[in-house]
Amino acid sequence: MAKKAVRVRFAPAPTGRLHVGGARTALFNDLFARRHKGAFILRVEDTDAARSSEEYYRSIIEALTWLGLEWDEGPEAGGKHGPYRQSQRRDIYAEYLDKLKEGGRAYECFCTPEELEERRRDARDAGEAPRYDGRCANLSPRERERLARQGLKPCLRFRLDEGADLAFDDLVRGRVEIKAGDLDDFVVARPDGSPTYNFVCAVDDATMAISHVIRGEDHISNTPRQLAVYRALAFEPPVFAHLPLLLGPDRSRLSKRHGAKAVLEYRDEGYVPEAFVNFLALLGWSYDDERELFSLKELRKYFSLARVAKKGAVFDVDKLKWMNGVYLRRLSVGDLFERARPWLEKAGLVGAEDDEKAELAARALALEHEKIKTLGEAPELIAFFFAERVEYDEPAQENLLKLPGGAAILRDVAEACAALEDFSAEALERTVREFAQEKKISAGKIIHAMRAALSGRAVGPSLFDMAALLGQERVVKRLMKAASAYKR
Ligand code: GLU
C-alpha cells in the first residue's frame, strides 16, 4: 500500500493571542511536516463567532510569521482543501450533519440547559462523572413534535454505538485508554444549528486529508469523540500525537504567574525569533541529552516525534533569556545595532536619520555585546553615553565615596585625561595606572570611582573602552562634575 502523504495542521481559535503552548504546537507541526517532506496546514477555528475576532486572527498570523513558520495551505496561502477558516465551511458541516442524521447517528435532544445543569449537579453530588443520560435518544416523532410545539429548540447529539473506541495509539503516549464513563452522547450542533468543536474538527481533519494530528495533551479527552465521528462517517482516522503539558518551574501548569506571555510580547521585549524557536523546540523535544542550540533549518532536519517526551515540559524564562543572549552574541555588531534600533529610537536615543548618534549607539552596544540578553535592554545599557547629566545609582555612589580623597583625585585624573594627546583606551589605562602608583592608591578604587563618574553605575563594560568611546571632552567634564559632587 502506498504510504499516506504526511499532512499536518495547526488549528488555533482566534479567541485570544498566540501563547507559548500554541506556538510550540505550531512549531512541532511545521517541523514534522518539513522533516517528512509533507504539508503544513493552517486552519482557523473561528466557529465561536462571539469570542473570535479579526484582531486576534491577525495577531496569530503575525506571531506565526515572526517565528518564521510557513504554512503550505491555509489563510493567506490558499490550497485545494479550502476554505481554511471554519466560519466559511458551514455548508460542508451541514452536509455531514445531514449524513449523521440520515444514518441515525445523531438525534435531536430537547433537554434544556437548566435541566442538564441540574442533572450534572446531581451526578456530582452522587460522586459520579456527569454524562448525558440518553433520555432523548429514542424519542418518537410524535414526542419530538410535541416538544417542538412547546417552543423548545433541540440541539443535535451524536449517538454513540457499542463499538466506540475507548483506546487509541498515540505516537507520543503509546496506548491511551479512557474510561467508558467519560464518553457520552455529545452535542454535535447547538440549538442554533452551529456545529461544535469535536464534530467540525473531525470533519475538517478528514476532508483536509490530515495524516497526523499533533496537538496539546489537553485534547486527549476529545480524541475518542473525534474517533467516533470518523467511524460514523466512514472516514479513515489520522494518527494522533499529543504533546506534553507545559509546566512552570514549580511544576504546576504553566500560567501568567510563571512569566508566560503571548508570543508577540516576547518579540516586543526584544527576544529574537531564532532564539525563541530554539527554546520552543526544547519544550518536550530533545535531540540528544546534550546539544541545545539549533537553527530552524536544523530543527526541520532533526525533529522526530520519537524524541518527544511524555512528561510535562518545564518553561523556564531564565533559560529563554540565556538563549536569547547566545543568539545576540552571534550577531555582528552591525546586525545587533540594526535589530536594537527600534528600541533605541523609541527611547529617544537615536533618531531615524541621525548618523552620528547611530554611530555612537552602535559602538556603545558593541561594548555591551557580551552582556546584553534582550534587545529591549539596549536603551538602558547604553543610555549613559547619551546623557546630558549622569545620575549615580546607589552602588555607584558608594564607589565614589570609597575613594580616599575622592574630589581631589578625580580632579587630578580629569586633568591628566585632559592633557592626553592620544585619547585611546590603551593610553588612558597607562595614565590611570601610573597615576595610581604615583599617589599610592589602589588602581581598582580609582577605576571603580571613574566608572561611577562616567556612567553612574557600578557595573558595565571595560572602563577604558567606555571612556575612549565617550571621548575626551565628555570624560573630563564628567570627572569634574563627580569631583564637585563630594560634600566639602
Ligand atoms: N482549536 C483547538 C485549539 O485551539 C484545536 C485543537 C486541535 O488541534 O484539535 O485548542
PDB file of N, CA and C and ligand atoms in Angstrom, residues 9-15 22 25 29 43-46 86 197-198 201-202 205 213-216 218-219 222 226 240 242, ligand 1:
ATOM      1  N   ARG A   9      -1.600  19.791  10.652  1.00  0.00           N
ATOM      2  CA  ARG A   9      -2.236  21.113  10.719  1.00  0.00           C
ATOM      3  C   ARG A   9      -2.080  21.721  12.096  1.00  0.00           C
ATOM      4  N   PHE A  10      -2.087  23.048  12.109  1.00  0.00           N
ATOM      5  CA  PHE A  10      -2.186  23.783  13.357  1.00  0.00           C
ATOM      6  C   PHE A  10      -3.529  24.486  13.277  1.00  0.00           C
ATOM      7  N   ALA A  11      -4.318  24.358  14.352  1.00  0.00           N
ATOM      8  CA  ALA A  11      -5.715  24.813  14.268  1.00  0.00           C
ATOM      9  C   ALA A  11      -6.089  25.763  15.404  1.00  0.00           C
ATOM     10  N   PRO A  12      -5.537  26.959  15.396  1.00  0.00           N
ATOM     11  CA  PRO A  12      -5.837  27.873  16.501  1.00  0.00           C
ATOM     12  C   PRO A  12      -7.231  28.477  16.407  1.00  0.00           C
ATOM     13  N   ALA A  13      -7.792  28.784  17.567  1.00  0.00           N
ATOM     14  CA  ALA A  13      -9.040  29.541  17.613  1.00  0.00           C
ATOM     15  C   ALA A  13      -8.668  31.001  17.839  1.00  0.00           C
ATOM     16  N   PRO A  14      -9.181  31.897  17.011  1.00  0.00           N
ATOM     17  CA  PRO A  14      -8.806  33.308  17.198  1.00  0.00           C
ATOM     18  C   PRO A  14      -9.607  33.967  18.314  1.00  0.00           C
ATOM     19  N   THR A  15      -9.542  33.361  19.478  1.00  0.00           N
ATOM     20  CA  THR A  15     -10.262  33.901  20.634  1.00  0.00           C
ATOM     21  C   THR A  15      -9.276  34.478  21.638  1.00  0.00           C
ATOM     22  N   GLY A  22       0.546  27.244  22.247  1.00  0.00           N
ATOM     23  CA  GLY A  22       0.091  27.189  20.853  1.00  0.00           C
ATOM     24  C   GLY A  22       1.266  27.301  19.899  1.00  0.00           C
ATOM     25  N   THR A  25       3.017  24.041  19.651  1.00  0.00           N
ATOM     26  CA  THR A  25       2.270  23.110  18.804  1.00  0.00           C
ATOM     27  C   THR A  25       2.465  23.447  17.323  1.00  0.00           C
ATOM     28  N   ASN A  29       4.386  21.012  14.470  1.00  0.00           N
ATOM     29  CA  ASN A  29       3.713  20.619  13.227  1.00  0.00           C
ATOM     30  C   ASN A  29       4.541  21.011  12.012  1.00  0.00           C
ATOM     31  N   ARG A  43      -5.293  26.066   9.916  1.00  0.00           N
ATOM     32  CA  ARG A  43      -6.760  26.113   9.866  1.00  0.00           C
ATOM     33  C   ARG A  43      -7.234  26.987  11.025  1.00  0.00           C
ATOM     34  N   VAL A  44      -8.103  27.903  10.735  1.00  0.00           N
ATOM     35  CA  VAL A  44      -8.544  28.829  11.770  1.00  0.00           C
ATOM     36  C   VAL A  44      -9.899  28.386  12.310  1.00  0.00           C
ATOM     37  N   GLU A  45      -9.931  28.063  13.588  1.00  0.00           N
ATOM     38  CA  GLU A  45     -11.151  27.521  14.186  1.00  0.00           C
ATOM     39  C   GLU A  45     -11.983  28.651  14.796  1.00  0.00           C
ATOM     40  N   ASP A  46     -12.696  29.323  13.902  1.00  0.00           N
ATOM     41  CA  ASP A  46     -13.429  30.516  14.323  1.00  0.00           C
ATOM     42  C   ASP A  46     -14.939  30.310  14.289  1.00  0.00           C
ATOM     43  N   GLN A  86     -12.977  28.055   9.526  1.00  0.00           N
ATOM     44  CA  GLN A  86     -14.180  27.263   9.766  1.00  0.00           C
ATOM     45  C   GLN A  86     -15.454  28.067   9.552  1.00  0.00           C
ATOM     46  N   TYR A 197     -17.028  21.912  18.309  1.00  0.00           N
ATOM     47  CA  TYR A 197     -15.615  21.644  18.039  1.00  0.00           C
ATOM     48  C   TYR A 197     -15.318  20.182  17.654  1.00  0.00           C
ATOM     49  N   ASN A 198     -15.748  19.213  18.469  1.00  0.00           N
ATOM     50  CA  ASN A 198     -15.342  17.828  18.191  1.00  0.00           C
ATOM     51  C   ASN A 198     -15.827  17.353  16.823  1.00  0.00           C
ATOM     52  N   CYS A 201     -13.923  19.512  13.965  1.00  0.00           N
ATOM     53  CA  CYS A 201     -12.502  19.156  13.950  1.00  0.00           C
ATOM     54  C   CYS A 201     -12.306  17.843  13.189  1.00  0.00           C
ATOM     55  N   ALA A 202     -13.159  16.862  13.497  1.00  0.00           N
ATOM     56  CA  ALA A 202     -13.027  15.573  12.815  1.00  0.00           C
ATOM     57  C   ALA A 202     -13.349  15.712  11.323  1.00  0.00           C
ATOM     58  N   ASP A 205     -10.405  17.578   9.688  1.00  0.00           N
ATOM     59  CA  ASP A 205      -9.187  16.764   9.581  1.00  0.00           C
ATOM     60  C   ASP A 205      -9.352  15.707   8.489  1.00  0.00           C
ATOM     61  N   VAL A 213      -2.409  14.173  13.635  1.00  0.00           N
ATOM     62  CA  VAL A 213      -2.891  15.285  14.453  1.00  0.00           C
ATOM     63  C   VAL A 213      -1.925  15.457  15.617  1.00  0.00           C
ATOM     64  N   ILE A 214      -1.168  16.546  15.563  1.00  0.00           N
ATOM     65  CA  ILE A 214      -0.179  16.820  16.608  1.00  0.00           C
ATOM     66  C   ILE A 214      -0.680  18.019  17.388  1.00  0.00           C
ATOM     67  N   ARG A 215      -1.006  17.810  18.649  1.00  0.00           N
ATOM     68  CA  ARG A 215      -1.603  18.905  19.423  1.00  0.00           C
ATOM     69  C   ARG A 215      -1.341  18.684  20.910  1.00  0.00           C
ATOM     70  N   GLY A 216      -1.779  19.636  21.720  1.00  0.00           N
ATOM     71  CA  GLY A 216      -1.508  19.579  23.157  1.00  0.00           C
ATOM     72  C   GLY A 216      -2.244  18.447  23.858  1.00  0.00           C
ATOM     73  N   ASP A 218      -3.914  18.488  26.398  1.00  0.00           N
ATOM     74  CA  ASP A 218      -5.239  18.834  26.920  1.00  0.00           C
ATOM     75  C   ASP A 218      -6.357  18.381  25.985  1.00  0.00           C
ATOM     76  N   HIS A 219      -5.999  17.932  24.780  1.00  0.00           N
ATOM     77  CA  HIS A 219      -7.031  17.468  23.851  1.00  0.00           C
ATOM     78  C   HIS A 219      -7.226  15.954  23.843  1.00  0.00           C
ATOM     79  N   ASN A 222     -10.681  14.652  24.049  1.00  0.00           N
ATOM     80  CA  ASN A 222     -11.540  14.865  22.877  1.00  0.00           C
ATOM     81  C   ASN A 222     -11.356  13.774  21.820  1.00  0.00           C
ATOM     82  N   GLN A 226     -13.790  12.382  18.671  1.00  0.00           N
ATOM     83  CA  GLN A 226     -13.470  12.620  17.262  1.00  0.00           C
ATOM     84  C   GLN A 226     -13.346  11.290  16.507  1.00  0.00           C
ATOM     85  N   PHE A 240      -2.572  10.073  15.964  1.00  0.00           N
ATOM     86  CA  PHE A 240      -2.530  11.167  16.938  1.00  0.00           C
ATOM     87  C   PHE A 240      -1.198  11.217  17.665  1.00  0.00           C
ATOM     88  N   HIS A 242      -0.005  13.503  21.032  1.00  0.00           N
ATOM     89  CA  HIS A 242      -0.338  14.562  21.994  1.00  0.00           C
ATOM     90  C   HIS A 242       0.916  15.022  22.726  1.00  0.00           C
TER      91      HIS A 242
HETATM   92  N1  GLU B   1      -8.939  24.979  18.148  1.00  0.00           N
HETATM   93  C1  GLU B   1      -8.390  23.984  19.008  1.00  0.00           C
HETATM   94  C2  GLU B   1      -7.450  24.657  19.979  1.00  0.00           C
HETATM   95  O1  GLU B   1      -7.023  25.768  19.709  1.00  0.00           O
HETATM   96  C3  GLU B   1      -7.666  22.964  18.167  1.00  0.00           C
HETATM   97  C4  GLU B   1      -7.391  21.713  18.824  1.00  0.00           C
HETATM   98  C5  GLU B   1      -6.867  20.674  17.847  1.00  0.00           C
HETATM   99  O2  GLU B   1      -5.727  20.838  17.430  1.00  0.00           O
HETATM  100  O3  GLU B   1      -7.598  19.770  17.518  1.00  0.00           O
HETATM  101  O4  GLU B   1      -7.130  24.145  21.009  1.00  0.00           O
END
